[in-house]
Amino acid sequence: MKKISPMIFGTDRTAHLSDELLSSFSASLCSDKEYFALLGFCDVHVHFREPGFSYKGTVAAGSRAAARGGYTSVFTMPNLKPVPDCEESIKEQLEIIERDSIIEVLPYASITRGQLGEELSDMEALAPLSIAFSDDGRGVQSEDMMRSAMIRAKALGKMIVAHCEDNSLLRGGYIHDGEYAKAHGHRGICSESEYLPIARDLRLVEETGCKYHVCHISTKESVELIRQAKAKGLDVSCETAPHYLILDDSDLKEEGRFKMNPPLRGKEDRLALIEGIKDGTIDMIATDHAPHSAEEKARGLEGSAFGVVGLEVAFPALYTHLVKTGIITLEKLEELLAVNPRVRFGLPLPEGDFSVWDLNEVSAVNPEEFLSLGRATPFEGMELYGKNKLTCRGGKIIYQD
């Protein structure tokens, strides 16, 4: 007899996966194994590339890749063409989402016009049409500009979601400034380029009272800065990505699928990030799903574009390397992927959004099977536990294995 065990914890969550709802989908499963139903995941950091870069990815392909990975909600980043810096441009994006997406897709609006860091976007017009404000892909270099953005965002009741990167410290680097870079003659990206802008922004949060979230942290110093800020009572949160928790620069190969920004850091950084998710300093795990064309990722570490895909492999990778190893529980992983993102961004836990997993099925990551147009992943070839059998949104099947 097929059994589906809901892994939704706490009395306020069980109603979202009732026995009746789960049993109605048992007929869709083709074996007598035990399955686990998880609340539909929510990724606060993805790139779906439309409008403007549909040769890399599309809303249609990205949403289907998300559903395959168990995601029913995602937030899309603003490095698009046109940049969503005014009402007209974000409505163009929203029309594509309404037409093509099979999941909930909520766009970020840009902090600055054109993401150029020189002038604030039309934040008043954008606020009701966006989930929050971000210039992801670029850091806001000017302290005065970031202060102005925080003051405006606070007045509008919106969060600033920051890509923290000091361009003056990059010096042409493209992987972590660590042992691998030194041994193989690569130009490195120093950790200071990430954590010094975080320190600046946290001072501004204390000054302005703005609600603030840090994208894709990767360094041990970033973890500690955010830990201290939370201890002071600041309204801050942060995310990291699966690859920073599972891999470090000792795992690098001379292939574009290992190139992302921020880069894979050192072992001490990876261990600090793990401690950060265990003690609650890191609130959630986001994929930073960033598809590129095959040609753009075929130029090695130096020449390839920054960015890897992650929606279709995130849960199996995290379950295999963090849950199966006893680092965190399955309940904790569900909170990091599904509950905490929605709570932080003020979204309700959705009715009838869940995915059903065979946690004992093992398979090798094969990018040729991805629904994403981008195929570059550092997890390629890894043997991972966990196979998604179906994903439901609002009680309707949107993906089935």
mmCIF file of N, CA and C in Angstrom, residues 107-238:
data_model
loop_
_atom_site.group_PDB
_atom_site.id
_atom_site.type_symbol
_atom_site.label_atom_id
_atom_site.label_comp_id
_atom_site.label_asym_id
_atom_site.label_seq_id
_atom_site.Cartn_x
_atom_site.Cartn_y
_atom_site.Cartn_z
ATOM 1 N N PRO A 107 8.498 39.172 -8.929
ATOM 2 C CA PRO A 107 9.726 39.857 -9.346
ATOM 3 C C PRO A 107 10.229 40.863 -8.317
ATOM 4 N N TYR A 108 11.547 41.012 -8.270
ATOM 5 C CA TYR A 108 12.156 42.152 -7.601
ATOM 6 C C TYR A 108 12.143 43.347 -8.553
ATOM 7 N N ALA A 109 12.000 44.514 -7.990
ATOM 8 C CA ALA A 109 12.259 45.753 -8.722
ATOM 9 C C ALA A 109 13.684 46.203 -8.413
ATOM 10 N N SER A 110 14.269 46.948 -9.320
ATOM 11 C CA SER A 110 15.648 47.391 -9.095
ATOM 12 C C SER A 110 15.697 48.534 -8.082
ATOM 13 N N ILE A 111 16.806 48.632 -7.397
ATOM 14 C CA ILE A 111 17.039 49.738 -6.469
ATOM 15 C C ILE A 111 17.338 51.017 -7.247
ATOM 16 N N THR A 112 18.163 50.900 -8.286
ATOM 17 C CA THR A 112 18.570 52.077 -9.049
ATOM 18 C C THR A 112 18.176 51.927 -10.515
ATOM 19 N N ARG A 113 18.060 53.049 -11.186
ATOM 20 C CA ARG A 113 17.690 53.037 -12.607
ATOM 21 C C ARG A 113 18.781 52.342 -13.426
ATOM 22 N N GLY A 114 18.348 51.345 -14.196
ATOM 23 C CA GLY A 114 19.293 50.601 -15.014
ATOM 24 C C GLY A 114 20.299 49.803 -14.225
ATOM 25 N N GLN A 115 20.106 49.689 -12.931
ATOM 26 C CA GLN A 115 21.086 49.069 -12.018
ATOM 27 C C GLN A 115 22.457 49.731 -12.157
ATOM 28 N N LEU A 116 22.473 51.005 -12.427
ATOM 29 C CA LEU A 116 23.730 51.730 -12.638
ATOM 30 C C LEU A 116 24.246 52.382 -11.366
ATOM 31 N N GLY A 117 23.427 52.397 -10.307
ATOM 32 C CA GLY A 117 23.875 52.929 -9.039
ATOM 33 C C GLY A 117 23.923 54.434 -8.949
ATOM 34 N N GLU A 118 23.334 55.128 -9.920
ATOM 35 C CA GLU A 118 23.470 56.586 -9.972
ATOM 36 C C GLU A 118 22.205 57.335 -9.571
ATOM 37 N N GLU A 119 21.053 56.701 -9.695
ATOM 38 C CA GLU A 119 19.777 57.353 -9.424
ATOM 39 C C GLU A 119 18.782 56.293 -8.970
ATOM 40 N N LEU A 120 17.987 56.605 -7.964
ATOM 41 C CA LEU A 120 17.011 55.637 -7.496
ATOM 42 C C LEU A 120 15.971 55.349 -8.574
ATOM 43 N N SER A 121 15.502 54.102 -8.595
ATOM 44 C CA SER A 121 14.398 53.736 -9.480
ATOM 45 C C SER A 121 13.112 54.429 -9.015
ATOM 46 N N ASP A 122 12.038 54.251 -9.772
ATOM 47 C CA ASP A 122 10.739 54.819 -9.401
ATOM 48 C C ASP A 122 10.115 53.920 -8.329
ATOM 49 N N MET A 123 10.669 54.005 -7.130
ATOM 50 C CA MET A 123 10.327 53.051 -6.082
ATOM 51 C C MET A 123 8.856 53.120 -5.669
ATOM 52 N N GLU A 124 8.276 54.319 -5.694
ATOM 53 C CA GLU A 124 6.872 54.449 -5.309
ATOM 54 C C GLU A 124 5.955 53.675 -6.260
ATOM 55 N N ALA A 125 6.202 53.782 -7.555
ATOM 56 C CA ALA A 125 5.372 53.070 -8.530
ATOM 57 C C ALA A 125 5.645 51.574 -8.515
ATOM 58 N N LEU A 126 6.876 51.186 -8.204
ATOM 59 C CA LEU A 126 7.277 49.785 -8.254
ATOM 60 C C LEU A 126 6.860 48.995 -7.018
ATOM 61 N N ALA A 127 6.729 49.665 -5.888
ATOM 62 C CA ALA A 127 6.496 48.964 -4.617
ATOM 63 C C ALA A 127 5.308 48.006 -4.667
ATOM 64 N N PRO A 128 4.135 48.410 -5.168
ATOM 65 C CA PRO A 128 3.002 47.478 -5.153
ATOM 66 C C PRO A 128 3.101 46.362 -6.183
ATOM 67 N N LEU A 129 4.071 46.424 -7.086
ATOM 68 C CA LEU A 129 4.202 45.443 -8.158
ATOM 69 C C LEU A 129 5.358 44.471 -7.944
ATOM 70 N N SER A 130 6.095 44.638 -6.854
ATOM 71 C CA SER A 130 7.310 43.843 -6.640
ATOM 72 C C SER A 130 7.338 43.274 -5.230
ATOM 73 N N ILE A 131 8.157 42.241 -5.053
ATOM 74 C CA ILE A 131 8.283 41.613 -3.740
ATOM 75 C C ILE A 131 9.229 42.412 -2.844
ATOM 76 N N ALA A 132 10.240 43.054 -3.452
ATOM 77 C CA ALA A 132 11.229 43.851 -2.705
ATOM 78 C C ALA A 132 12.107 44.555 -3.734
ATOM 79 N N PHE A 133 13.133 45.274 -3.232
ATOM 80 C CA PHE A 133 14.046 45.998 -4.114
ATOM 81 C C PHE A 133 15.443 45.389 -4.059
ATOM 82 N N SER A 134 16.043 45.167 -5.234
ATOM 83 C CA SER A 134 17.390 44.606 -5.311
ATOM 84 C C SER A 134 18.064 45.081 -6.588
ATOM 85 N N ASP A 135 19.371 45.245 -6.535
ATOM 86 C CA ASP A 135 20.174 45.454 -7.739
ATOM 87 C C ASP A 135 21.037 44.223 -8.012
ATOM 88 N N ASP A 136 20.524 43.047 -7.649
ATOM 89 C CA ASP A 136 21.355 41.843 -7.730
ATOM 90 C C ASP A 136 22.007 41.695 -9.104
ATOM 91 N N GLY A 137 23.247 41.217 -9.042
ATOM 92 C CA GLY A 137 24.119 41.211 -10.207
ATOM 93 C C GLY A 137 25.139 42.323 -10.105
ATOM 94 N N ARG A 138 24.770 43.362 -9.353
ATOM 95 C CA ARG A 138 25.667 44.477 -9.080
ATOM 96 C C ARG A 138 25.461 44.944 -7.649
ATOM 97 N N GLY A 139 26.534 45.337 -7.016
ATOM 98 C CA GLY A 139 26.424 45.947 -5.705
ATOM 99 C C GLY A 139 26.212 47.447 -5.833
ATOM 100 N N VAL A 140 25.451 48.026 -4.924
ATOM 101 C CA VAL A 140 25.309 49.490 -4.874
ATOM 102 C C VAL A 140 26.592 50.036 -4.251
ATOM 103 N N GLN A 141 27.390 50.713 -5.050
ATOM 104 C CA GLN A 141 28.723 51.114 -4.618
ATOM 105 C C GLN A 141 28.715 52.323 -3.684
ATOM 106 N N SER A 142 27.762 53.217 -3.860
ATOM 107 C CA SER A 142 27.734 54.462 -3.108
ATOM 108 C C SER A 142 26.994 54.285 -1.783
ATOM 109 N N GLU A 143 27.647 54.664 -0.699
ATOM 110 C CA GLU A 143 26.997 54.608 0.608
ATOM 111 C C GLU A 143 25.806 55.566 0.662
ATOM 112 N N ASP A 144 25.960 56.736 0.094
ATOM 113 C CA ASP A 144 24.855 57.698 0.101
ATOM 114 C C ASP A 144 23.655 57.171 -0.686
ATOM 115 N N MET A 145 23.920 56.506 -1.808
ATOM 116 C CA MET A 145 22.830 55.957 -2.606
ATOM 117 C C MET A 145 22.110 54.850 -1.838
ATOM 118 N N MET A 146 22.862 53.997 -1.162
ATOM 119 C CA MET A 146 22.234 52.928 -0.398
ATOM 120 C C MET A 146 21.448 53.493 0.782
ATOM 121 N N ARG A 147 21.973 54.508 1.432
ATOM 122 C CA ARG A 147 21.227 55.146 2.515
ATOM 123 C C ARG A 147 19.891 55.692 2.002
ATOM 124 N N SER A 148 19.929 56.389 0.877
ATOM 125 C CA SER A 148 18.699 56.940 0.300
ATOM 126 C C SER A 148 17.714 55.833 -0.057
ATOM 127 N N ALA A 149 18.223 54.738 -0.593
ATOM 128 C CA ALA A 149 17.356 53.620 -0.953
ATOM 129 C C ALA A 149 16.704 53.012 0.276
ATOM 130 N N MET A 150 17.464 52.873 1.348
ATOM 131 C CA MET A 150 16.911 52.300 2.581
ATOM 132 C C MET A 150 15.836 53.203 3.174
ATOM 133 N N ILE A 151 16.080 54.494 3.168
ATOM 134 C CA ILE A 151 15.082 55.434 3.703
ATOM 135 C C ILE A 151 13.788 55.342 2.897
ATOM 136 N N ARG A 152 13.916 55.297 1.575
ATOM 137 C CA ARG A 152 12.737 55.217 0.706
ATOM 138 C C ARG A 152 12.037 53.872 0.884
ATOM 139 N N ALA A 153 12.797 52.785 0.927
ATOM 140 C CA ALA A 153 12.193 51.458 1.080
ATOM 141 C C ALA A 153 11.457 51.333 2.405
ATOM 142 N N LYS A 154 12.037 51.867 3.466
ATOM 143 C CA LYS A 154 11.365 51.816 4.768
ATOM 144 C C LYS A 154 10.033 52.560 4.724
ATOM 145 N N ALA A 155 10.015 53.716 4.092
ATOM 146 C CA ALA A 155 8.777 54.495 3.997
ATOM 147 C C ALA A 155 7.706 53.754 3.210
ATOM 148 N N LEU A 156 8.140 52.908 2.267
ATOM 149 C CA LEU A 156 7.215 52.150 1.434
ATOM 150 C C LEU A 156 6.868 50.785 2.013
ATOM 151 N N GLY A 157 7.478 50.440 3.144
ATOM 152 C CA GLY A 157 7.230 49.142 3.754
ATOM 153 C C GLY A 157 7.844 47.985 2.985
ATOM 154 N N LYS A 158 8.955 48.229 2.291
ATOM 155 C CA LYS A 158 9.606 47.214 1.469
ATOM 156 C C LYS A 158 11.015 46.900 1.983
ATOM 157 N N MET A 159 11.507 45.741 1.610
ATOM 158 C CA MET A 159 12.827 45.297 2.018
ATOM 159 C C MET A 159 13.862 45.636 0.947
ATOM 160 N N ILE A 160 15.077 45.934 1.397
ATOM 161 C CA ILE A 160 16.236 46.024 0.509
ATOM 162 C C ILE A 160 16.924 44.659 0.530
ATOM 163 N N VAL A 161 17.128 44.094 -0.656
ATOM 164 C CA VAL A 161 17.768 42.785 -0.817
ATOM 165 C C VAL A 161 19.082 43.022 -1.560
ATOM 166 N N ALA A 162 20.189 42.852 -0.869
ATOM 167 C CA ALA A 162 21.461 43.404 -1.346
ATOM 168 C C ALA A 162 22.422 42.351 -1.871
ATOM 169 N N HIS A 163 22.917 42.613 -3.066
ATOM 170 C CA HIS A 163 24.091 41.937 -3.618
ATOM 171 C C HIS A 163 25.297 42.731 -3.124
ATOM 172 N N CYS A 164 26.048 42.171 -2.221
ATOM 173 C CA CYS A 164 27.127 42.923 -1.566
ATOM 174 C C CYS A 164 28.464 42.599 -2.215
ATOM 175 N N GLU A 165 28.962 43.577 -2.959
ATOM 176 C CA GLU A 165 30.205 43.390 -3.699
ATOM 177 C C GLU A 165 30.839 44.747 -3.947
ATOM 178 N N ASP A 166 32.065 44.909 -3.469
ATOM 179 C CA ASP A 166 32.819 46.148 -3.661
ATOM 180 C C ASP A 166 33.656 46.000 -4.927
ATOM 181 N N ASN A 167 33.266 46.709 -5.973
ATOM 182 C CA ASN A 167 33.941 46.560 -7.263
ATOM 183 C C ASN A 167 35.413 46.942 -7.208
ATOM 184 N N SER A 168 35.767 47.855 -6.308
ATOM 185 C CA SER A 168 37.156 48.315 -6.239
ATOM 186 C C SER A 168 38.095 47.234 -5.722
ATOM 187 N N LEU A 169 37.546 46.181 -5.135
ATOM 188 C CA LEU A 169 38.370 45.112 -4.576
ATOM 189 C C LEU A 169 38.413 43.862 -5.458
ATOM 190 N N LEU A 170 37.748 43.895 -6.605
ATOM 191 C CA LEU A 170 37.675 42.685 -7.440
ATOM 192 C C LEU A 170 38.959 42.426 -8.214
ATOM 193 N N ARG A 171 39.559 43.464 -8.757
ATOM 194 C CA ARG A 171 40.866 43.388 -9.423
ATOM 195 C C ARG A 171 40.926 42.289 -10.487
ATOM 196 N N GLY A 172 39.844 42.144 -11.228
ATOM 197 C CA GLY A 172 39.845 41.175 -12.311
ATOM 198 C C GLY A 172 39.730 39.734 -11.887
ATOM 199 N N GLY A 173 39.408 39.493 -10.619
ATOM 200 C CA GLY A 173 39.317 38.117 -10.141
ATOM 201 C C GLY A 173 38.076 37.404 -10.630
ATOM 202 N N TYR A 174 38.120 36.072 -10.604
ATOM 203 C CA TYR A 174 36.978 35.289 -11.090
ATOM 204 C C TYR A 174 36.777 33.992 -10.327
ATOM 205 N N ILE A 175 37.705 33.614 -9.429
ATOM 206 C CA ILE A 175 37.463 32.543 -8.458
ATOM 207 C C ILE A 175 37.977 33.040 -7.110
ATOM 208 N N HIS A 176 37.756 32.256 -6.063
ATOM 209 C CA HIS A 176 38.188 32.671 -4.731
ATOM 210 C C HIS A 176 39.702 32.845 -4.667
ATOM 211 N N ASP A 177 40.115 33.861 -3.942
ATOM 212 C CA ASP A 177 41.534 34.146 -3.749
ATOM 213 C C ASP A 177 42.086 33.193 -2.688
ATOM 214 N N GLY A 178 42.183 31.927 -3.061
ATOM 215 C CA GLY A 178 42.604 30.893 -2.117
ATOM 216 C C GLY A 178 43.694 30.015 -2.699
ATOM 217 N N GLU A 179 43.818 28.817 -2.132
ATOM 218 C CA GLU A 179 44.911 27.924 -2.516
ATOM 219 C C GLU A 179 44.815 27.492 -3.979
ATOM 220 N N TYR A 180 43.620 27.210 -4.453
ATOM 221 C CA TYR A 180 43.493 26.754 -5.843
ATOM 222 C C TYR A 180 43.932 27.847 -6.799
ATOM 223 N N ALA A 181 43.509 29.080 -6.538
ATOM 224 C CA ALA A 181 43.891 30.188 -7.415
ATOM 225 C C ALA A 181 45.409 30.347 -7.456
ATOM 226 N N LYS A 182 46.035 30.262 -6.306
ATOM 227 C CA LYS A 182 47.496 30.415 -6.242
ATOM 228 C C LYS A 182 48.189 29.272 -6.967
ATOM 229 N N ALA A 183 47.709 28.054 -6.788
ATOM 230 C CA ALA A 183 48.374 26.889 -7.368
ATOM 231 C C ALA A 183 48.215 26.814 -8.878
ATOM 232 N N HIS A 184 47.124 27.417 -9.412
ATOM 233 C CA HIS A 184 46.830 27.269 -10.835
ATOM 234 C C HIS A 184 46.926 28.578 -11.608
ATOM 235 N N GLY A 185 47.441 29.615 -10.970
ATOM 236 C CA GLY A 185 47.690 30.864 -11.679
ATOM 237 C C GLY A 185 46.447 31.648 -12.044
ATOM 238 N N HIS A 186 45.410 31.540 -11.229
ATOM 239 C CA HIS A 186 44.173 32.279 -11.492
ATOM 240 C C HIS A 186 44.123 33.562 -10.656
ATOM 241 N N ARG A 187 43.411 34.563 -11.141
ATOM 242 C CA ARG A 187 43.189 35.785 -10.381
ATOM 243 C C ARG A 187 42.038 35.558 -9.403
ATOM 244 N N GLY A 188 42.258 35.949 -8.160
ATOM 245 C CA GLY A 188 41.300 35.642 -7.114
ATOM 246 C C GLY A 188 40.418 36.818 -6.733
ATOM 247 N N ILE A 189 39.227 36.473 -6.189
ATOM 248 C CA ILE A 189 38.305 37.448 -5.611
ATOM 249 C C ILE A 189 38.434 37.354 -4.099
ATOM 250 N N CYS A 190 38.825 38.437 -3.462
ATOM 251 C CA CYS A 190 39.064 38.408 -2.024
ATOM 252 C C CYS A 190 37.740 38.404 -1.249
ATOM 253 N N SER A 191 37.775 37.859 -0.047
ATOM 254 C CA SER A 191 36.583 37.814 0.799
ATOM 255 C C SER A 191 36.125 39.200 1.210
ATOM 256 N N GLU A 192 37.076 40.139 1.323
ATOM 257 C CA GLU A 192 36.725 41.500 1.729
ATOM 258 C C GLU A 192 35.729 42.154 0.770
ATOM 259 N N SER A 193 35.774 41.764 -0.501
ATOM 260 C CA SER A 193 34.870 42.371 -1.473
ATOM 261 C C SER A 193 33.414 42.059 -1.156
ATOM 262 N N GLU A 194 33.164 41.010 -0.383
ATOM 263 C CA GLU A 194 31.806 40.688 0.059
ATOM 264 C C GLU A 194 31.499 41.237 1.445
ATOM 265 N N TYR A 195 32.371 40.972 2.407
ATOM 266 C CA TYR A 195 31.958 41.281 3.784
ATOM 267 C C TYR A 195 32.097 42.752 4.160
ATOM 268 N N LEU A 196 32.965 43.500 3.488
ATOM 269 C CA LEU A 196 33.038 44.927 3.801
ATOM 270 C C LEU A 196 31.766 45.671 3.375
ATOM 271 N N PRO A 197 31.195 45.421 2.193
ATOM 272 C CA PRO A 197 29.896 46.038 1.885
ATOM 273 C C PRO A 197 28.783 45.596 2.826
ATOM 274 N N ILE A 198 28.820 44.360 3.290
ATOM 275 C CA ILE A 198 27.820 43.934 4.274
ATOM 276 C C ILE A 198 27.954 44.759 5.544
ATOM 277 N N ALA A 199 29.189 44.951 6.007
ATOM 278 C CA ALA A 199 29.417 45.754 7.214
ATOM 279 C C ALA A 199 28.909 47.179 7.024
ATOM 280 N N ARG A 200 29.160 47.756 5.861
ATOM 281 C CA ARG A 200 28.647 49.102 5.562
ATOM 282 C C ARG A 200 27.124 49.131 5.625
ATOM 283 N N ASP A 201 26.496 48.168 4.968
ATOM 284 C CA ASP A 201 25.037 48.163 4.921
ATOM 285 C C ASP A 201 24.421 47.945 6.303
ATOM 286 N N LEU A 202 25.053 47.129 7.117
ATOM 287 C CA LEU A 202 24.517 46.897 8.456
ATOM 288 C C LEU A 202 24.575 48.178 9.295
ATOM 289 N N ARG A 203 25.601 48.993 9.102
ATOM 290 C CA ARG A 203 25.634 50.296 9.773
ATOM 291 C C ARG A 203 24.467 51.166 9.307
ATOM 292 N N LEU A 204 24.172 51.100 8.012
ATOM 293 C CA LEU A 204 23.065 51.892 7.471
ATOM 294 C C LEU A 204 21.713 51.370 7.946
ATOM 295 N N VAL A 205 21.593 50.067 8.106
ATOM 296 C CA VAL A 205 20.353 49.499 8.647
ATOM 297 C C VAL A 205 20.119 50.019 10.057
ATOM 298 N N GLU A 206 21.179 50.058 10.858
ATOM 299 C CA GLU A 206 21.066 50.567 12.227
ATOM 300 C C GLU A 206 20.661 52.044 12.214
ATOM 301 N N GLU A 207 21.155 52.776 11.241
ATOM 302 C CA GLU A 207 20.843 54.202 11.132
ATOM 303 C C GLU A 207 19.417 54.449 10.639
ATOM 304 N N THR A 208 18.965 53.665 9.657
ATOM 305 C CA THR A 208 17.692 53.956 8.982
ATOM 306 C C THR A 208 16.520 53.122 9.486
ATOM 307 N N GLY A 209 16.799 51.969 10.086
ATOM 308 C CA GLY A 209 15.729 51.075 10.509
ATOM 309 C C GLY A 209 15.113 50.289 9.366
ATOM 310 N N CYS A 210 15.787 50.233 8.236
ATOM 311 C CA CYS A 210 15.272 49.527 7.067
ATOM 312 C C CYS A 210 15.309 48.015 7.268
ATOM 313 N N LYS A 211 14.325 47.334 6.705
ATOM 314 C CA LYS A 211 14.308 45.873 6.661
ATOM 315 C C LYS A 211 15.259 45.424 5.557
ATOM 316 N N TYR A 212 16.164 44.477 5.869
ATOM 317 C CA TYR A 212 17.320 44.242 4.998
ATOM 318 C C TYR A 212 17.619 42.746 4.907
ATOM 319 N N HIS A 213 17.959 42.308 3.692
ATOM 320 C CA HIS A 213 18.298 40.905 3.435
ATOM 321 C C HIS A 213 19.549 40.862 2.568
ATOM 322 N N VAL A 214 20.478 39.965 2.901
ATOM 323 C CA VAL A 214 21.728 39.834 2.159
ATOM 324 C C VAL A 214 21.665 38.606 1.258
ATOM 325 N N CYS A 215 21.988 38.793 -0.007
ATOM 326 C CA CYS A 215 22.014 37.685 -0.967
ATOM 327 C C CYS A 215 23.261 36.808 -0.785
ATOM 328 N N HIS A 216 23.135 35.577 -1.143
ATOM 329 C CA HIS A 216 24.205 34.573 -1.367
ATOM 330 C C HIS A 216 25.509 34.816 -0.583
ATOM 331 N N ILE A 217 25.449 34.794 0.738
ATOM 332 C CA ILE A 217 26.687 34.987 1.497
ATOM 333 C C ILE A 217 27.583 33.755 1.340
ATOM 334 N N SER A 218 28.901 34.003 1.363
ATOM 335 C CA SER A 218 29.834 32.904 1.078
ATOM 336 C C SER A 218 31.048 32.878 2.004
ATOM 337 N N THR A 219 31.224 33.883 2.861
ATOM 338 C CA THR A 219 32.434 33.954 3.677
ATOM 339 C C THR A 219 32.121 33.830 5.169
ATOM 340 N N LYS A 220 33.119 33.377 5.907
ATOM 341 C CA LYS A 220 32.951 33.236 7.362
ATOM 342 C C LYS A 220 32.762 34.590 8.020
ATOM 343 N N GLU A 221 33.397 35.634 7.480
ATOM 344 C CA GLU A 221 33.231 36.971 8.049
ATOM 345 C C GLU A 221 31.806 37.485 7.857
ATOM 346 N N SER A 222 31.191 37.166 6.719
ATOM 347 C CA SER A 222 29.813 37.571 6.480
ATOM 348 C C SER A 222 28.879 36.945 7.502
ATOM 349 N N VAL A 223 29.094 35.668 7.790
ATOM 350 C CA VAL A 223 28.268 34.973 8.783
ATOM 351 C C VAL A 223 28.368 35.678 10.135
ATOM 352 N N GLU A 224 29.570 35.994 10.533
ATOM 353 C CA GLU A 224 29.760 36.600 11.856
ATOM 354 C C GLU A 224 29.173 38.005 11.928
ATOM 355 N N LEU A 225 29.306 38.774 10.859
ATOM 356 C CA LEU A 225 28.715 40.111 10.848
ATOM 357 C C LEU A 225 27.200 40.049 11.010
ATOM 358 N N ILE A 226 26.570 39.127 10.318
ATOM 359 C CA ILE A 226 25.112 39.014 10.403
ATOM 360 C C ILE A 226 24.701 38.457 11.760
ATOM 361 N N ARG A 227 25.473 37.563 12.304
ATOM 362 C CA ARG A 227 25.199 37.046 13.652
ATOM 363 C C ARG A 227 25.212 38.186 14.669
ATOM 364 N N GLN A 228 26.211 39.040 14.574
ATOM 365 C CA GLN A 228 26.308 40.175 15.494
ATOM 366 C C GLN A 228 25.158 41.156 15.291
ATOM 367 N N ALA A 229 24.783 41.397 14.043
ATOM 368 C CA ALA A 229 23.687 42.322 13.762
ATOM 369 C C ALA A 229 22.377 41.804 14.344
ATOM 370 N N LYS A 230 22.137 40.516 14.230
ATOM 371 C CA LYS A 230 20.920 39.937 14.807
ATOM 372 C C LYS A 230 20.942 40.035 16.325
ATOM 373 N N ALA A 231 22.109 39.832 16.917
ATOM 374 C CA ALA A 231 22.221 39.941 18.372
ATOM 375 C C ALA A 231 21.900 41.360 18.841
ATOM 376 N N LYS A 232 22.143 42.352 17.989
ATOM 377 C CA LYS A 232 21.818 43.748 18.309
ATOM 378 C C LYS A 232 20.352 44.086 18.048
ATOM 379 N N GLY A 233 19.617 43.142 17.477
ATOM 380 C CA GLY A 233 18.202 43.369 17.223
ATOM 381 C C GLY A 233 17.882 44.025 15.902
ATOM 382 N N LEU A 234 18.836 44.083 14.983
ATOM 383 C CA LEU A 234 18.573 44.687 13.683
ATOM 384 C C LEU A 234 17.665 43.777 12.851
ATOM 385 N N ASP A 235 16.861 44.381 11.990
ATOM 386 C CA ASP A 235 15.890 43.646 11.180
ATOM 387 C C ASP A 235 16.576 43.144 9.912
ATOM 388 N N VAL A 236 17.422 42.125 10.071
ATOM 389 C CA VAL A 236 18.232 41.623 8.969
ATOM 390 C C VAL A 236 18.044 40.118 8.805
ATOM 391 N N SER A 237 18.270 39.662 7.595
ATOM 392 C CA SER A 237 18.255 38.235 7.287
ATOM 393 C C SER A 237 19.244 37.994 6.160
ATOM 394 N N CYS A 238 19.470 36.729 5.850
ATOM 395 C CA CYS A 238 20.404 36.410 4.769
ATOM 396 C C CYS A 238 20.115 35.025 4.230
#
